[in-house]
Amino acid sequence: MRFGAHISIAGKIYQVAERAKRIGCNTAQIFSRNPRGWQLKELLSDEVKRLKDDLERFDIHPLIVHIPYLPNLASPKIGLYLKSVNALEEDLKRSEVLGAPYLVTHIGSFGESSREEGLERVSEGINTAFNRIKNEVILLLENTAGAGRELGSRFEEIAKIIENIKEKERIGICLDTCHGFVSGYDFRTKKAVSETLKLFDNLIGLKKLKVVHANDSKSPMGSRIDRHWHIGKGYIGEEGFRALLHHPAMRNLPIIIETPFKESGDDVSNLAILRKLAK
């Protein structure tokens, strides 16, 4: 089990390694570009080489890339949908360049169409991207909080998307504990964790679980309100995270925090709590 955080790429991309090391990460997640725009900043070969060298030197792996916020693979708006598929293709390529084995994506919102049509568009968009971009990067679908017309809050929906993916070996799951909790899955006790992961296994398969976003929740279970909170200080609590981290399915997974960051010690503190609970 390896612990890390989402790390800023401000400045030079290679600065990620030092930032991750400074707060005690031995895995890390990044955006490969501006998360709130469509523009691409070229990845310079000398900077990428330095990043890879420093990550290896600091024993930080795997590097995980997260797709920006704007793409929506479920959108019924053709312009946005095509831009989203293109963004997925670009990030598949950029992940390979960066040496990241995993690319995390939000599933998207179905807008004014039907839920079923949205699920079909997601699968079709992924199939299109996989057909155009041939590499070994595994795309991870992140479960959502289920607000509004979001897709992917239920394990059944994620299973349906995967069912229609042609190259299934290229798809996996990033499980976000806060999103899962506010969408109705319980993580508060050993029994609850066991039952939730058993359901996940039955519907999707634990072998598909590649990354965990460990976030406590400032909102109650089933509220569908996505508010990440500090480990042990939210509605999931320390008992829940202790149970999760001791579950056999977590043994070799990268655990990434996306908890609030207001002071320089926040990430250090949250990572320390996770490591304590994992003992």
Coordinates of N, CA and C in Angstrom, one line a residue, residues 39 75 84 94-95 109 112 131 139 158-159 161 165-167 181 186 189 207 213 220 227 231 235 247 262 265 273:
Q39 N -6.9 24.1 -23.2 CA -5.6 24.3 -23.8 C -4.5 23.3 -23.4
S75 N -22.1 13.9 -22.4 CA -22.9 15.0 -22.8 C -23.7 14.8 -24.1
S84 N -14.6 16.4 -25.6 CA -14.3 15.5 -24.5 C -13.6 14.3 -24.9
R94 N -0.6 11.8 -23.2 CA 0.3 12.6 -22.2 C 0.6 11.7 -21.0
S95 N -0.3 10.8 -20.6 CA 0.0 9.9 -19.5 C 1.1 9.0 -19.9
S109 N -22.1 13.9 -17.1 CA -23.5 14.2 -16.8 C -24.3 14.0 -18.1
E112 N -29.8 16.8 -20.9 CA -31.2 16.7 -21.2 C -31.6 15.4 -21.9
N131 N -9.6 3.1 -29.7 CA -9.3 2.7 -31.1 C -8.3 3.6 -31.7
L139 N -7.3 3.3 -18.2 CA -8.3 4.4 -17.9 C -9.1 4.0 -16.7
I158 N -21.6 1.9 -13.5 CA -20.2 1.7 -13.9 C -20.0 0.4 -14.6
A159 N -20.7 -0.7 -14.0 CA -20.6 -2.0 -14.7 C -21.2 -2.0 -16.1
I161 N -21.2 0.6 -18.2 CA -20.2 1.2 -19.1 C -19.2 0.2 -19.5
I165 N -17.5 -1.7 -23.2 CA -16.1 -1.4 -23.6 C -15.5 -2.6 -24.3
K166 N -14.9 -2.4 -25.5 CA -14.4 -3.5 -26.3 C -13.1 -4.0 -25.7
E167 N -12.2 -3.1 -25.4 CA -10.9 -3.4 -24.8 C -10.9 -3.3 -23.3
F181 N -19.7 7.3 -0.4 CA -20.5 7.5 0.9 C -21.7 8.4 0.7
D186 N -22.0 2.6 2.4 CA -21.5 2.8 3.8 C -20.0 2.4 3.9
T189 N -17.9 1.3 9.1 CA -17.5 0.2 10.0 C -16.9 -0.9 9.2
K207 N -10.8 -7.0 -9.0 CA -9.6 -6.9 -9.8 C -9.6 -5.7 -10.7
H213 N -9.3 7.0 -3.9 CA -9.2 8.4 -3.4 C -9.8 8.3 -2.0
P220 N -23.5 14.0 5.1 CA -24.0 12.7 5.5 C -24.2 11.7 4.4
R227 N -18.6 17.0 -0.6 CA -17.7 17.9 0.2 C -16.7 17.0 0.9
I231 N -9.3 13.3 6.9 CA -9.5 11.9 7.3 C -9.8 11.8 8.8
Y235 N -18.0 12.3 8.3 CA -19.0 11.3 8.7 C -18.5 9.9 8.5
H247 N -8.7 -3.9 4.7 CA -9.4 -4.9 3.8 C -8.4 -5.5 2.8
K262 N -5.7 24.0 3.2 CA -5.7 25.4 3.6 C -4.4 25.9 4.2
G265 N 0.4 22.2 6.4 CA 0.5 20.9 7.0 C -0.7 20.0 6.8
I273 N -2.3 10.3 9.3 CA -3.4 9.6 9.9 C -3.7 8.3 9.2

